[in-house]
Coordinates of C-alpha atoms in Angstrom, one line a residue:
M951 CA -0.6 0.2 -0.3
S952 CA 1.1 3.5 -0.9
K953 CA 2.1 6.2 1.9
A954 CA -0.9 8.5 0.2
R955 CA -3.0 6.1 0.1
W956 CA -2.0 4.5 4.2
I957 CA -2.8 7.9 5.9
A958 CA -6.1 8.6 3.1
L959 CA -7.3 5.6 4.9
C960 CA -5.9 6.7 8.7
L961 CA -7.9 10.6 7.8
I962 CA -10.5 8.0 7.0
V963 CA -11.1 5.8 10.0
M964 CA -10.2 8.7 11.9
L965 CA -13.0 10.7 10.9
T966 CA -15.2 7.7 11.6
C967 CA -14.6 7.6 15.3
V968 CA -15.2 11.4 15.6
P969 CA -18.8 11.1 16.5
L970 CA -18.2 8.2 18.4
L971 CA -15.5 9.8 20.9
A972 CA -17.0 13.3 21.0
Q973 CA -20.2 11.9 22.0
S974 CA -18.6 9.3 24.6
S975 CA -16.9 12.6 25.6
A976 CA -20.3 15.2 26.3
D977 CA -21.5 11.8 27.7
N978 CA -18.3 11.2 30.2
D979 CA -19.1 15.3 30.9
L980 CA -22.5 14.9 31.3
L981 CA -22.0 12.0 34.0
A982 CA -19.6 14.4 36.2
R983 CA -22.2 17.3 36.0
I984 CA -24.7 14.7 37.2
R985 CA -22.9 13.6 40.1
K986 CA -21.5 16.9 41.3
E987 CA -24.9 18.3 41.0
E988 CA -26.1 15.8 43.7
K989 CA -22.4 16.2 45.6
D990 CA -23.3 19.6 45.9
N991 CA -26.5 20.5 45.4
S992 CA -28.4 17.5 47.0
Q993 CA -32.2 18.1 48.2
I994 CA -33.3 14.4 48.2
M995 CA -32.5 14.3 52.7
K996 CA -35.2 17.4 52.2
T997 CA -38.0 15.5 50.1
M998 CA -37.2 12.5 52.5
H999 CA -38.0 15.3 55.5
K1000 CA -41.4 16.4 53.7
L1001 CA -42.9 13.4 52.9
A1002 CA -42.0 11.4 56.4
D1003 CA -41.5 13.4 58.7
L1004 CA -44.8 16.2 57.2
Y1005 CA -46.7 14.3 55.2
G1006 CA -45.9 10.5 56.9
P1007 CA -47.9 8.2 57.3
R1008 CA -49.9 8.8 53.5
L1009 CA -52.7 6.0 53.0
T1010 CA -54.5 5.7 49.8
G1011 CA -58.2 8.2 49.8
S1012 CA -56.3 10.1 53.4
P1013 CA -55.6 14.2 53.7
N1014 CA -52.5 12.8 54.8
H1015 CA -51.9 11.9 51.2
K1016 CA -53.0 14.7 49.5
R1017 CA -51.3 17.1 51.1
A1018 CA -48.1 15.0 49.6
A1019 CA -49.2 15.0 47.0
E1020 CA -50.0 18.4 46.6
W1021 CA -46.3 19.3 47.8
A1022 CA -44.6 17.1 45.5
R1023 CA -46.8 18.7 42.5
Q1024 CA -45.7 22.3 43.9
Q1025 CA -42.6 21.3 44.5
M1026 CA -41.8 20.0 41.2
T1027 CA -43.0 23.5 39.8
E1028 CA -40.4 24.8 41.7
W1029 CA -37.7 23.2 40.5
G1030 CA -38.8 24.1 36.5
L1031 CA -40.3 21.2 36.1
K1032 CA -44.1 21.2 33.8
N1033 CA -47.4 20.5 33.5
A1034 CA -47.8 19.3 37.7
H1035 CA -50.9 18.7 37.8
L1036 CA -52.8 16.1 40.1
E1037 CA -54.6 13.0 38.1
P1038 CA -57.9 12.1 39.9
W1039 CA -58.7 7.8 39.8
D1040 CA -61.1 6.5 41.3
F1041 CA -60.3 4.7 44.5
K1042 CA -64.3 3.6 45.7
H1043 CA -64.1 3.5 49.2
P1044 CA -63.5 6.6 51.4
G1045 CA -60.2 7.6 53.2
W1046 CA -59.4 7.1 56.9
L1047 CA -57.0 8.6 59.0
N1048 CA -56.0 7.4 63.6
E1049 CA -55.6 10.4 65.0
R1050 CA -54.6 9.0 68.2
L1051 CA -54.5 5.5 70.4
T1052 CA -53.8 4.9 73.4
A1053 CA -53.1 1.2 75.4
H1054 CA -52.6 0.9 79.0
I1055 CA -53.3 -2.5 81.0
I1056 CA -55.3 -1.3 83.9
S1057 CA -54.8 -4.2 86.7
P1058 CA -53.1 -6.4 87.9
V1059 CA -50.5 -3.5 86.6
K1060 CA -50.7 -0.5 85.3
D1061 CA -48.4 -0.2 82.1
S1062 CA -48.5 1.3 78.8
L1063 CA -49.1 -0.9 75.8
V1064 CA -48.5 -0.4 71.9
A1065 CA -50.4 -0.8 69.2
E1066 CA -51.8 0.4 65.6
A1067 CA -55.0 0.7 64.0
L1068 CA -56.0 -1.8 62.0
A1069 CA -57.4 0.8 58.9
W1070 CA -61.1 1.3 58.1
T1071 CA -62.4 0.2 61.4
P1072 CA -64.0 2.3 64.1
G1073 CA -63.0 4.5 66.1
T1074 CA -64.1 4.2 70.5
H1075 CA -65.6 7.6 71.0
G1076 CA -63.5 7.7 74.3
P1077 CA -62.2 5.9 76.6
V1078 CA -63.3 2.2 77.2
R1079 CA -62.0 0.2 79.8
G1080 CA -62.9 -4.2 80.2
K1081 CA -61.9 -7.5 81.3
A1082 CA -59.5 -9.3 78.6
Y1083 CA -61.0 -12.4 77.6
Q1084 CA -58.7 -14.4 74.9
L1085 CA -61.0 -15.9 71.6
V1086 CA -58.8 -19.0 70.5
L1087 CA -60.4 -20.7 67.7
P1088 CA -60.2 -23.8 66.3
G1089 CA -58.0 -24.8 64.1
R1090 CA -58.8 -25.2 60.5
P1091 CA -62.4 -25.9 61.1
S1092 CA -65.7 -26.1 58.8
Q1093 CA -68.4 -23.9 58.6
D1094 CA -70.7 -26.5 61.5
V1095 CA -67.3 -26.8 63.4
L1096 CA -67.2 -22.4 63.8
T1097 CA -70.6 -22.3 63.7
A1098 CA -71.1 -24.4 67.0
F1099 CA -68.4 -22.6 68.5
F1100 CA -69.4 -19.2 68.3
D1101 CA -72.7 -20.4 69.9
K1102 CA -71.0 -21.3 72.5
E1103 CA -68.4 -18.4 73.0
K1104 CA -71.1 -15.9 72.4
A1105 CA -72.0 -14.8 75.8
K1106 CA -68.5 -14.9 77.4
V1107 CA -67.5 -11.9 74.8
R1108 CA -70.1 -9.3 75.4
G1109 CA -68.0 -6.4 76.9
K1110 CA -65.4 -7.8 76.6
I1111 CA -62.2 -6.4 75.1
I1112 CA -60.9 -10.3 72.8
L1113 CA -57.5 -11.0 72.0
A1114 CA -58.3 -12.5 68.4
G1115 CA -55.4 -16.2 68.8
K1116 CA -52.7 -17.6 70.6
P1117 CA -50.2 -15.7 71.3
T1118 CA -47.3 -16.1 68.3
I1119 CA -44.0 -17.4 69.3
V1120 CA -41.3 -15.8 67.8
P1121 CA -38.4 -17.5 68.3
V1122 CA -35.3 -15.4 68.6
N1123 CA -32.9 -14.6 65.1
L1124 CA -28.8 -16.6 65.3
N1125 CA -28.7 -15.7 61.6
P1126 CA -30.1 -11.8 60.9
P1127 CA -30.4 -11.6 57.4
A1128 CA -27.3 -9.5 55.9
K1129 CA -28.4 -6.0 54.9
R1130 CA -26.3 -6.2 51.7
Q1131 CA -25.6 -8.4 48.7
N1132 CA -22.3 -9.4 48.5
D1133 CA -20.8 -9.5 45.3
E1134 CA -21.8 -12.9 43.6
Q1135 CA -25.5 -12.5 45.4
A1136 CA -26.3 -9.2 42.9
Q1137 CA -24.2 -11.2 39.7
Q1138 CA -26.9 -14.3 40.5
R1139 CA -29.5 -11.6 40.4
Y1140 CA -28.9 -9.6 38.0
G1141 CA -25.8 -10.1 36.1
P1142 CA -25.4 -11.4 32.2
N1143 CA -25.9 -15.2 33.1
A1144 CA -28.2 -14.6 35.4
R1145 CA -29.9 -17.7 37.8
P1146 CA -34.4 -17.0 37.6
F1147 CA -35.4 -16.6 41.2
A1148 CA -37.2 -19.6 42.6
F1149 CA -40.0 -18.8 45.1
P1150 CA -40.2 -20.7 48.2
T1151 CA -42.6 -23.6 47.4
P1152 CA -45.6 -22.8 49.7
S1153 CA -46.4 -25.3 52.8
P1154 CA -49.0 -27.9 51.0
T1155 CA -52.7 -27.2 52.9
P1156 CA -53.3 -30.9 53.8
T1157 CA -55.9 -33.1 51.8
P1158 CA -59.0 -33.4 53.8
A1159 CA -59.7 -37.0 54.0
P1160 CA -63.1 -38.5 51.8
G1161 CA -66.6 -37.1 53.4
T1162 CA -64.4 -34.8 55.7
P1163 CA -66.6 -31.6 56.1
K1164 CA -64.2 -28.7 53.4
P1165 CA -62.6 -26.1 55.7
L1166 CA -62.4 -22.4 55.6
T1167 CA -60.0 -20.1 54.1
N1168 CA -58.5 -17.9 56.2
R1169 CA -60.1 -15.1 54.9
Q1170 CA -64.1 -16.5 55.6
V1171 CA -63.4 -17.4 59.6
D1172 CA -61.3 -13.8 59.9
E1173 CA -64.7 -12.1 58.4
Q1174 CA -66.5 -14.3 60.3
L1175 CA -65.0 -13.4 63.4
D1176 CA -65.5 -9.7 62.6
K1177 CA -69.1 -10.2 62.4
F1178 CA -69.3 -12.5 65.7
L1179 CA -67.8 -9.5 67.3
K1180 CA -69.9 -6.8 66.2
E1181 CA -73.4 -8.6 66.6
N1182 CA -72.8 -10.1 70.5
G1183 CA -70.9 -7.0 72.0
A1184 CA -68.0 -7.3 71.8
M1185 CA -65.7 -4.2 72.5
I1186 CA -62.6 -4.1 71.6
R1187 CA -60.6 -7.1 68.5
I1188 CA -57.1 -6.9 69.7
N1189 CA -54.2 -8.8 66.8
D1190 CA -51.6 -9.7 67.7
A1191 CA -48.8 -8.3 65.8
G1192 CA -46.6 -11.4 65.8
R1193 CA -43.2 -10.1 64.6
E1194 CA -40.1 -9.5 66.6
H1195 CA -38.5 -6.4 68.5
G1196 CA -41.5 -4.7 69.0
Q1197 CA -42.6 -4.3 65.1
I1198 CA -46.1 -3.9 64.1
R1199 CA -47.8 -4.3 60.8
A1200 CA -51.1 -3.4 60.4
F1201 CA -53.1 -3.4 57.9
N1202 CA -56.7 -2.6 57.1
N1203 CA -59.9 -4.4 57.5
R1204 CA -60.5 -6.4 54.5
T1205 CA -64.1 -4.9 53.5
F1206 CA -63.2 -1.0 53.8
D1207 CA -66.7 -1.2 55.6
L1208 CA -66.4 -0.1 59.4
T1209 CA -69.7 -0.7 60.1
R1210 CA -69.2 -4.6 59.7
T1211 CA -66.6 -5.0 62.6
V1212 CA -65.7 -3.4 66.2
P1213 CA -62.5 -1.1 66.9
T1214 CA -59.8 -3.1 65.7
V1215 CA -56.1 -2.8 67.4
V1216 CA -53.2 -4.9 66.6
M1217 CA -50.5 -5.2 69.5
R1218 CA -46.8 -5.9 69.6
N1219 CA -46.4 -9.6 70.1
E1220 CA -44.8 -8.5 73.5
D1221 CA -47.2 -6.9 74.6
Y1222 CA -49.7 -9.8 73.5
G1223 CA -47.9 -12.7 75.0
R1224 CA -47.8 -11.3 78.8
I1225 CA -51.5 -10.5 78.5
S1226 CA -51.9 -14.3 77.5
R1227 CA -49.7 -15.3 80.3
I1228 CA -51.6 -13.4 83.0
L1229 CA -54.6 -14.7 81.6
G1230 CA -53.6 -18.3 81.0
D1231 CA -52.9 -18.0 85.0
G1232 CA -56.3 -17.3 85.9
T1233 CA -55.9 -13.8 86.6
D1234 CA -58.7 -10.8 85.6
V1235 CA -56.8 -8.2 82.9
T1236 CA -58.9 -5.2 83.0
L1237 CA -57.4 -2.9 79.9
E1238 CA -58.2 0.4 78.5
L1239 CA -58.2 1.8 74.4
N1240 CA -58.8 5.5 73.2
I1241 CA -59.3 5.3 69.9
V1242 CA -60.4 8.1 67.1
N1243 CA -60.1 7.3 63.5
R1244 CA -62.3 10.0 61.1
V1245 CA -63.4 8.5 57.8
Y1246 CA -62.8 11.0 54.6
P1247 CA -65.8 10.8 52.0
E1248 CA -64.1 12.9 49.8
G1249 CA -61.0 10.2 49.6
K1250 CA -63.0 8.1 47.4
T1251 CA -60.6 10.0 44.4
S1252 CA -57.3 9.6 44.8
Y1253 CA -54.5 11.6 43.2
N1254 CA -51.1 10.2 41.0
T1255 CA -49.0 13.4 40.9
V1256 CA -47.2 14.2 37.7
A1257 CA -44.9 16.2 36.6
E1258 CA -42.5 16.4 33.3
I1259 CA -40.1 18.1 31.5
P1260 CA -40.6 18.3 27.4
G1261 CA -39.4 16.7 25.1
T1262 CA -37.9 18.3 22.3
D1263 CA -37.5 16.6 18.7
L1264 CA -39.7 13.4 19.8
A1265 CA -41.7 14.9 22.6
D1266 CA -44.5 12.3 21.8
E1267 CA -42.0 10.2 22.9
V1268 CA -42.7 9.1 26.8
I1269 CA -40.0 7.9 28.9
M1270 CA -41.1 7.7 33.4
L1271 CA -39.6 7.2 36.3
G1272 CA -41.7 7.0 39.4
G1273 CA -43.0 5.5 42.7
H1274 CA -45.5 5.2 45.1
L1275 CA -46.2 7.8 47.3
D1276 CA -48.7 6.5 49.2
S1277 CA -48.1 4.2 52.3
W1278 CA -50.0 2.3 55.1
H1279 CA -50.3 4.0 58.8
A1280 CA -48.1 2.3 61.4
A1281 CA -45.2 4.5 61.0
T1282 CA -44.3 7.6 58.6
G1283 CA -43.5 5.4 55.5
A1284 CA -40.0 6.1 54.7
T1285 CA -38.5 3.4 53.5
D1286 CA -41.7 2.3 51.7
N1287 CA -41.6 4.0 49.9
A1288 CA -41.2 7.8 50.1
I1289 CA -37.4 7.0 49.3
G1290 CA -38.4 6.4 46.0
C1291 CA -40.5 9.3 45.3
A1292 CA -37.5 11.0 46.2
I1293 CA -35.3 9.4 44.7
M1294 CA -37.2 9.7 41.2
M1295 CA -38.1 13.4 42.4
E1296 CA -34.2 14.4 42.4
A1297 CA -33.2 12.8 39.3
A1298 CA -35.8 14.6 37.6
R1299 CA -34.2 18.3 39.8
I1300 CA -30.8 17.6 38.7
L1301 CA -31.5 17.3 34.5
Q1302 CA -33.8 20.3 34.8
T1303 CA -31.0 21.8 37.2
L1304 CA -28.6 21.0 34.0
G1305 CA -30.5 22.2 31.7
V1306 CA -30.5 19.2 29.1
K1307 CA -32.6 19.3 26.3
P1308 CA -33.6 14.9 25.9
R1309 CA -35.2 14.7 23.1
R1310 CA -38.3 12.2 24.2
T1311 CA -40.5 13.7 27.3
I1312 CA -39.7 12.4 30.9
R1313 CA -42.7 12.2 33.3
V1314 CA -42.1 11.9 36.7
A1315 CA -45.1 10.2 38.4
L1316 CA -46.0 9.2 41.7
W1317 CA -48.8 7.0 42.3
S1318 CA -51.2 6.4 45.0
G1319 CA -53.1 2.9 46.0
E1320 CA -50.3 0.5 45.0
E1321 CA -50.3 -0.6 48.8
Q1322 CA -54.3 -1.5 47.6
G1323 CA -53.1 -3.9 44.9
L1324 CA -51.3 -1.1 42.6
L1325 CA -54.6 0.6 42.1
G1326 CA -53.2 4.1 40.5
S1327 CA -50.8 3.1 38.0
Q1328 CA -53.0 0.5 36.6
A1329 CA -55.8 3.2 36.5
Y1330 CA -53.2 5.7 34.9
V1331 CA -51.6 2.8 32.7
K1332 CA -55.0 2.2 31.3
E1333 CA -55.8 6.0 30.8
H1334 CA -52.8 7.0 29.1
F1335 CA -51.6 3.6 27.0
G1336 CA -54.3 0.8 27.2
S1337 CA -52.5 -2.8 27.0
F1338 CA -50.8 -4.6 24.1
E1339 CA -54.6 -6.4 23.1
N1340 CA -56.2 -2.5 23.4
P1341 CA -54.0 -0.1 22.4
K1342 CA -54.3 3.9 22.8
P1343 CA -52.7 6.5 20.8
G1344 CA -49.7 6.5 23.0
Y1345 CA -48.8 3.0 23.2
E1346 CA -46.6 3.1 20.5
K1347 CA -44.5 6.2 21.7
F1348 CA -44.1 4.1 25.1
G1349 CA -40.0 4.4 25.9
G1350 CA -40.3 3.0 29.8
Y1351 CA -41.2 3.2 33.1
F1352 CA -37.8 3.4 36.0
N1353 CA -39.7 2.1 39.6
I1354 CA -38.0 2.4 43.0
D1355 CA -39.3 0.7 45.7
S1356 CA -37.1 -1.8 47.3
G1357 CA -36.1 0.5 50.8
T1358 CA -33.2 3.1 50.9
G1359 CA -30.1 0.1 49.8
R1360 CA -27.9 1.1 47.1
V1361 CA -29.4 0.0 43.5
R1362 CA -27.3 -3.2 42.3
G1363 CA -29.7 -4.2 39.0
A1364 CA -32.1 -3.6 37.4
G1365 CA -35.5 -6.0 35.3
I1366 CA -37.0 -5.3 32.4
F1367 CA -40.2 -6.6 30.8
G1368 CA -38.9 -7.6 27.3
P1369 CA -36.9 -8.6 24.9
P1370 CA -33.2 -10.1 26.0
E1371 CA -32.2 -7.2 23.6
A1372 CA -33.6 -5.1 25.9
A1373 CA -31.6 -6.2 28.9
S1374 CA -28.5 -6.0 27.1
L1375 CA -29.3 -2.6 26.5
M1376 CA -30.2 -1.8 30.2
R1377 CA -26.4 -3.8 31.5
K1378 CA -24.9 -1.7 28.9
I1379 CA -26.3 2.5 30.1
L1380 CA -25.4 0.8 34.7
E1381 CA -21.8 0.2 32.9
P1382 CA -20.9 3.9 34.3
F1383 CA -22.1 3.1 37.7
K1384 CA -20.1 -0.4 38.2
D1385 CA -17.9 1.2 41.4
D1386 CA -21.3 1.8 43.0
G1387 CA -21.9 -2.3 43.2
V1388 CA -24.3 -2.3 39.5
V1389 CA -24.0 -5.3 38.4
G1390 CA -26.3 -5.3 35.1
A1391 CA -30.0 -5.9 34.1
V1392 CA -32.3 -8.4 33.7
A1393 CA -34.9 -9.7 31.2
S1394 CA -38.8 -10.6 32.4
R1395 CA -41.1 -12.4 30.1
S1396 CA -44.1 -12.2 33.5
R1397 CA -46.9 -9.9 32.8
N1398 CA -48.6 -10.1 35.7
L1399 CA -49.4 -8.1 38.7
G1400 CA -47.3 -7.6 41.7
G1401 CA -44.3 -5.9 43.9
S1402 CA -45.0 -2.7 42.4
D1403 CA -45.9 -0.3 39.9
H1404 CA -43.5 -1.1 37.2
T1405 CA -45.4 -4.5 36.7
S1406 CA -49.0 -2.6 36.0
F1407 CA -46.6 -1.5 32.6
N1408 CA -45.1 -5.1 32.7
Q1409 CA -49.1 -6.3 32.6
A1410 CA -49.9 -4.1 29.6
G1411 CA -47.4 -5.6 27.3
L1412 CA -45.2 -2.0 27.7
P1413 CA -41.2 -2.2 29.6
G1414 CA -41.1 -1.3 32.9
I1415 CA -38.4 -1.9 34.7
G1416 CA -37.2 -2.6 38.7
M1417 CA -34.6 -2.0 40.1
G1418 CA -33.0 -3.7 43.0
Q1419 CA -31.7 -2.8 45.4
D1420 CA -30.0 -4.1 48.6
P1421 CA -32.3 -5.1 51.9
I1422 CA -30.8 -3.2 53.9
E1423 CA -33.4 -3.7 57.1
Y1424 CA -36.3 -3.3 54.8
N1425 CA -37.5 -7.3 54.1
S1426 CA -36.5 -7.8 58.3
H1427 CA -37.6 -4.8 60.4
T1428 CA -39.4 -1.4 57.6
W1429 CA -41.1 -3.1 55.5
H1430 CA -44.6 -2.1 56.5
T1431 CA -44.1 -1.6 60.1
N1432 CA -44.6 1.1 62.8
L1433 CA -40.0 1.3 62.3
D1434 CA -40.6 2.9 59.0
T1435 CA -39.2 6.3 59.8
Y1436 CA -36.5 8.8 58.5
E1437 CA -33.9 7.8 60.4
R1438 CA -33.7 3.7 58.5
I1439 CA -32.6 5.7 55.2
L1440 CA -29.3 5.8 54.3
E1441 CA -28.3 8.9 52.5
D1442 CA -24.9 7.7 50.6
D1443 CA -26.7 5.0 49.4
V1444 CA -29.9 7.2 47.8
R1445 CA -27.3 10.2 46.5
K1446 CA -26.1 7.5 44.4
N1447 CA -29.1 5.8 43.3
A1448 CA -30.8 9.3 41.9
V1449 CA -27.1 9.0 39.9
T1450 CA -28.5 6.2 38.5
V1451 CA -31.9 7.3 37.7
A1452 CA -30.9 10.7 36.3
W1453 CA -28.3 8.9 34.0
C1454 CA -30.5 5.6 32.7
I1455 CA -33.4 8.0 32.0
Y1456 CA -31.3 10.2 30.1
Q1457 CA -30.2 8.0 28.4
L1458 CA -33.1 6.2 26.9
A1459 CA -34.6 10.3 26.3
M1460 CA -31.8 10.7 23.7
R1461 CA -31.6 6.9 21.9
D1462 CA -32.6 7.0 18.6
D1463 CA -34.8 4.1 19.2
L1464 CA -37.0 3.3 21.5
L1465 CA -36.5 0.7 24.1
P1466 CA -36.3 -2.9 22.4
R1467 CA -39.6 -4.5 22.6
F1468 CA -41.9 -8.3 21.7
A1469 CA -42.2 -8.7 18.3
K1470 CA -45.7 -9.3 18.0
N1471 CA -46.0 -12.7 18.0
A1472 CA -43.5 -13.0 20.1
M1473 CA -45.7 -11.1 23.0
P1474 CA -46.4 -13.2 26.5
P1475 CA -50.4 -13.8 27.3
P1476 CA -52.2 -11.7 29.8
P1477 CA -52.0 -13.6 32.9
P1478 CA -55.7 -15.4 33.8
V1479 CA -58.4 -13.4 34.0
T1480 CA -59.7 -13.8 38.3
P1481 CA -63.1 -12.8 39.7
E1482 CA -63.1 -9.6 40.8
E1483 CA -62.5 -9.7 44.6
P1484 CA -62.0 -7.3 47.5
A1485 CA -58.7 -5.7 48.1
P1486 CA -56.7 -7.6 50.8
A1487 CA -56.1 -7.1 53.8
T1488 CA -52.3 -7.7 53.7
P1489 CA -50.3 -6.5 50.3
R1490 CA -49.9 -7.8 47.0
K1491 CA -46.6 -7.8 46.8
S1492 CA -43.5 -9.5 48.0
P1493 CA -41.5 -8.3 50.0
A1494 CA -38.8 -9.6 49.2
K1495 CA -39.4 -8.2 45.5
P1496 CA -36.1 -10.3 44.3
Q1497 CA -36.3 -10.4 41.0
P1498 CA -37.5 -6.4 39.7
G1499 CA -40.2 -7.4 36.9
N1500 CA -40.6 -11.0 37.6
Q1501 CA -42.5 -11.0 41.1
R1502 CA -45.8 -12.8 41.2
R1503 CA -48.7 -11.3 43.5
R1504 CA -49.6 -12.3 47.0
A1505 CA -52.5 -14.0 47.4
P1506 CA -55.3 -12.5 49.8
G1507 CA -54.4 -12.5 53.8
Q1508 CA -51.2 -13.7 53.3

């Protein structure tokens, strides 16, 4: 090859590479600017303080949730995001709020007790004092057995404060779970050769002998117990929290109808067990409780909070990020999920502050009704996008939804609904964060609801992206408990998460093409349609959230 031809070929190669080098340089510069903005001007803990300390708890339909939503809308507007608004959807149930709860043992000793009200149950209309009575139901009863039991007990519950069941024996945990995943575990979940997550096999239900009456379900027993106590003049129902170290998970009356139950609380296992043991001595126990609950009819309309950074040449295409703003009511909902909302708001704030001009519109959504069954995000997806089977105009122009809802731990990977090519792309986008422990991304084919709000998008056949995190104390201590407060947040982790999310959404907003999706002939089928049922008393999401984008729904009452 002549020297002239060699020089010409080198020039061609160099000119071809210049755009790639320039793009890489520009990306590196932007990532450095994102990191610097978060380092120097972070607002994430201020946002966390507002959502948890000032507006928590944020039960769906409650005035606390509405005020939190309004504050978030105003804050995002002040940061410069556009079209910030509250988008209503039909919750169907009134709002509910516990304003006050005190519980004391009056005799044979005097002491305070720790309890939380069950949501959507009535208050006591002032302090109520009465003798405790422990009602131990038969195990797995048939209808005839339960009816006979109630007939025998109905004269004993009138005017009593009822302990519903034996206390749970909570063994000392000598091998508590690790608070962080090690690198090998993260690779197994999110690496290029990730192992499919296997859910624990539930214990099989014993098969009754032929001719034996069919046992009632736990839900059927619980509903009949509420009816029995109401009709026979019981004063209060107390449930055992059944957890260690004073943890209480208080969910809701399954019917949302306050007229169908007596005032009900969940008491910490340590107090419940103490009362039970004293009763077991044959000694009377007198308790006093004062429960002030309030109902808000206007809560039947709930709200998702939405704001956006408008796009430019591809503004009709949308990249979304969000988390659920609603919480349970036993604490301030810090790790579940004020911090997810704060991370997503912070990611949008960073990009807005830096003045980026995304090609696609970047939209933040803070959902309500997640804890009652992903209701707010399902309503939004149905209204704006439809589904693969019944698409709306925006369906084909949707570019992905990022979700955070696993507590305060740092992001270790992502699960994405789509073909392997989608996971490969996300893995490439996440590469700059290897030093922060981010491993990669895995693909999911599951259209089942469960886990968190990204699965509302998955069910519709859209790319929902669930960010997987270190568990920290989420699964063991804070998930839905009375310990879920501001103090449980790890600032360094969540600030890194905001940087990671800001980078990811910007990359998807700037690509020439949308995320790869399943071809029309390869789209997984939707889950089978099941008969509509009332929202469960416990949430339909897995506490571990082990495989973002591929969780199953919890069974009612599980």
